[in-house]
C-alpha positions as a Markdown table, in Angstrom:
| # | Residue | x | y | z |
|---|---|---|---|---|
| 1 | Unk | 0.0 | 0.0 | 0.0 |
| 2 | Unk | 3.0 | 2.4 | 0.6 |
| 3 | Unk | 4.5 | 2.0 | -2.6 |
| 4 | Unk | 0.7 | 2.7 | -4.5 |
| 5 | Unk | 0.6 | 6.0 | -2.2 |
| 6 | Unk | 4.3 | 6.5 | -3.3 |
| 7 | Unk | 2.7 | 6.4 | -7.3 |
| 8 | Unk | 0.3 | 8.6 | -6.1 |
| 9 | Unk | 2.6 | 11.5 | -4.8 |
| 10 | Unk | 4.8 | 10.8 | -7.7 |
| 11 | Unk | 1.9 | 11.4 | -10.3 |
| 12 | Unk | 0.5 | 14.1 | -8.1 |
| 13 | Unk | 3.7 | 16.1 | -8.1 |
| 14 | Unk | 4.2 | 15.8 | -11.4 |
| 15 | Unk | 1.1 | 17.1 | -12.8 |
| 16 | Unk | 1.3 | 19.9 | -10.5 |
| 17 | Unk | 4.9 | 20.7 | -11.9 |
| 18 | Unk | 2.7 | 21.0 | -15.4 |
| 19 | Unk | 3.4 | 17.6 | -16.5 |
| 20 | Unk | 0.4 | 15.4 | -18.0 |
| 21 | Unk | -2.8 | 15.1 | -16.0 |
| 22 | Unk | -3.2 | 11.6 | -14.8 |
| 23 | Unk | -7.3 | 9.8 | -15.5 |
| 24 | Unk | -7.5 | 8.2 | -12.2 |
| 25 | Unk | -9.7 | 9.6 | -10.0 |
| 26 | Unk | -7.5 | 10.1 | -6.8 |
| 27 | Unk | -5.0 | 12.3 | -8.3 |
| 28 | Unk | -7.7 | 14.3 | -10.0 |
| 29 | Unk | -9.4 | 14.9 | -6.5 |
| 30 | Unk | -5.8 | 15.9 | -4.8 |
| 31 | Unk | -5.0 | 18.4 | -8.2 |
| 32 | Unk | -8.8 | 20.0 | -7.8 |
| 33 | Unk | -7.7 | 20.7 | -3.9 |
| 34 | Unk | -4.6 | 21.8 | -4.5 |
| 35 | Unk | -6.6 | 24.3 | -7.0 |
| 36 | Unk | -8.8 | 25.2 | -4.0 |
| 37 | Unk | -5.9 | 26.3 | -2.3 |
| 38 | Unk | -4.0 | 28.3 | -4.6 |
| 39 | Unk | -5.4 | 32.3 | -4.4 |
| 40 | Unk | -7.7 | 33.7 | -6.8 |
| 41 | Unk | -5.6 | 36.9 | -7.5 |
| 42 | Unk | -2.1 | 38.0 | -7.1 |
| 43 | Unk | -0.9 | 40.9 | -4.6 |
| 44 | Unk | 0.1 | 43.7 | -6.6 |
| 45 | Unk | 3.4 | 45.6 | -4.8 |
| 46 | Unk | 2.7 | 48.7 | -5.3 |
| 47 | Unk | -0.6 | 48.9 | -4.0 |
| 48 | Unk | 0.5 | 47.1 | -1.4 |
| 49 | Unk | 3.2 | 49.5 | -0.7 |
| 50 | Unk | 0.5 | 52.3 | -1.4 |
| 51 | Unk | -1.2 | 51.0 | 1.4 |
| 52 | Unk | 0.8 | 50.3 | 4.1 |
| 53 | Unk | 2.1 | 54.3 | 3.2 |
| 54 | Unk | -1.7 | 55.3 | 4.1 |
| 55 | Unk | -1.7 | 53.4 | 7.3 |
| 56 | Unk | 1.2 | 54.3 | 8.7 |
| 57 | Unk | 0.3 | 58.4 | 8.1 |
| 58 | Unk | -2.7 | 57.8 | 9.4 |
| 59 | Unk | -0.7 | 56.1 | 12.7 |
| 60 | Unk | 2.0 | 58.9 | 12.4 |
| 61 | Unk | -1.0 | 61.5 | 12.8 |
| 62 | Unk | -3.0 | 59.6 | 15.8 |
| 63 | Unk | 0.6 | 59.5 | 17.4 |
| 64 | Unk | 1.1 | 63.5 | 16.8 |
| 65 | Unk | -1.9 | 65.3 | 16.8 |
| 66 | Unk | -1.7 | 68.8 | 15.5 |
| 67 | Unk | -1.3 | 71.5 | 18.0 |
| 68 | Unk | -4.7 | 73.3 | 18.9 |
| 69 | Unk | -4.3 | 77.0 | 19.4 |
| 70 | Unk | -5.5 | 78.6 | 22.2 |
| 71 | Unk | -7.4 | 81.5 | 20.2 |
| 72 | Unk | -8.8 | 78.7 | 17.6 |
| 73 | Unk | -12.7 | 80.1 | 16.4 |
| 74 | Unk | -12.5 | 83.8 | 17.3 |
| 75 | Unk | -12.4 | 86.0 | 14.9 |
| 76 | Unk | -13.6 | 83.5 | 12.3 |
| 77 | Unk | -17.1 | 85.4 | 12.0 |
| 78 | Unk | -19.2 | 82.7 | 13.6 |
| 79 | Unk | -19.9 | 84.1 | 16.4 |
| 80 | Unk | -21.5 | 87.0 | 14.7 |
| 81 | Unk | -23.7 | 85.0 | 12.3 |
| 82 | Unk | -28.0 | 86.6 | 12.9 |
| 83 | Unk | -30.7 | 84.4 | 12.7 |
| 84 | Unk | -33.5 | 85.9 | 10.8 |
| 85 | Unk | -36.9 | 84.4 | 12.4 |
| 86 | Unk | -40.4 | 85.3 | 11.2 |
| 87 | Unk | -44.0 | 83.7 | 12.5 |
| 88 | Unk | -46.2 | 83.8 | 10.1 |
| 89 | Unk | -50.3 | 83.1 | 10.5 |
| 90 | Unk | -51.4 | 80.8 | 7.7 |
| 91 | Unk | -54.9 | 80.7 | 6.5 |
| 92 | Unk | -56.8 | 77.8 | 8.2 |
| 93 | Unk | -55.5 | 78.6 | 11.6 |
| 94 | Unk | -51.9 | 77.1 | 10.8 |
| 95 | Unk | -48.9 | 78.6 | 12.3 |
| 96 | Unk | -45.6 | 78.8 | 10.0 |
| 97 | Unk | -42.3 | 79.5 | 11.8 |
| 98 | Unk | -39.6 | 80.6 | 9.1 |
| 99 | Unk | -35.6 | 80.5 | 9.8 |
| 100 | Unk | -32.5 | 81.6 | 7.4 |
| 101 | Unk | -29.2 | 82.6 | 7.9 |
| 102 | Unk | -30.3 | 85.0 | 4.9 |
| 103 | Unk | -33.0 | 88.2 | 5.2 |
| 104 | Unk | -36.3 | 87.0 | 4.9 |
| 105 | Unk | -37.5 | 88.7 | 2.1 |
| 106 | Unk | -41.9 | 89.3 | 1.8 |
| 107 | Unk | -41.8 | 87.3 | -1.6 |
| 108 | Unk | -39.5 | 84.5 | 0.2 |
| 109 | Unk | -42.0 | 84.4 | 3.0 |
| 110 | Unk | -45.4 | 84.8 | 0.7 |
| 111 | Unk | -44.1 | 81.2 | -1.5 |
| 112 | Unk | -43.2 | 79.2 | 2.4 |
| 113 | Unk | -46.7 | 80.4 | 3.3 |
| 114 | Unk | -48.5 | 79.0 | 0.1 |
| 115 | Unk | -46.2 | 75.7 | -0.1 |
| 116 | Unk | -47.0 | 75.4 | 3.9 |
| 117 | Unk | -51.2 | 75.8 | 3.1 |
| 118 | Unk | -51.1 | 73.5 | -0.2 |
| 119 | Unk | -49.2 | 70.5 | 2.0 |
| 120 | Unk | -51.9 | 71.4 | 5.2 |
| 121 | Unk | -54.6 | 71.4 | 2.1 |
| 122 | Unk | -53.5 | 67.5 | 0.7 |
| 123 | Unk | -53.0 | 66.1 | 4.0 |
| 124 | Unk | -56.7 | 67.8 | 5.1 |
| 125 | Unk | -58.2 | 66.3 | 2.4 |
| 126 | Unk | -56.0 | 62.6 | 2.5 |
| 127 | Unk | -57.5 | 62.6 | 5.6 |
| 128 | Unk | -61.2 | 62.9 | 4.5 |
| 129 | Unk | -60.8 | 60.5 | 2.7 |
């Protein structure tokens, strides 16, 4: 029996060295694992490379943060952004509450008042029904 498995390997290694692909079914089992176990796709270098670059910034800059200064945010003109607000009474008895960073112009606040009634007016009337 040794010297059959000794065939075996022998006909085994040899097709996997690109030699002819023996019939019997043994050997044509181990060559269609050994398939299974060979990768799919090749590593390319440079992407490899490539990445490991990436990561080890990324480490570099979790390991040494960047300095926060002490007067970070002022004088940015955040702090001196105005909220325009305006109420406005719609017709059925609705209230519309309108915010910008922007003026609130009369023509800007006539079309949210009319968009505000016709959505009141479907869901009114999805609701008679």
């Amino acid at each position: 029996m040794l010297r059959r498995a000794d065939r075996g390997a022998e006909r085994l290694e040899r097709a996997l060295e690109g030699g002819p692909i023996p019939h019997d079914s043994d050997t044509r089992r181990a060559l269609a694992a050994a398939g299974g176990l060979t990768p799919g796709h090749g590593r390319n270098p440079a992407r490899v490379e490539e990445t490991h670059d990436v990561m080890m910034a990324a480490f570099m800059r979790a390991l040494n943060p960047s300095e926060t200064r002490d007067d970070a945010g002022t004088d940015d003109g955040l702090e001196e952004i105005d909220l325009h607000r305006t109420e406005v009474s719609l017709p059925d008895g609705g209230q519309l509450v309108l915010s910008d960073l922007e003026e609130i112009t009369p023509e800007r606040l006539e079309e949210a008042a009319q968009v505000a009634a016709e959505i009141l007016a479907r869901r009114a009337k999805d609701h008679h029904s």
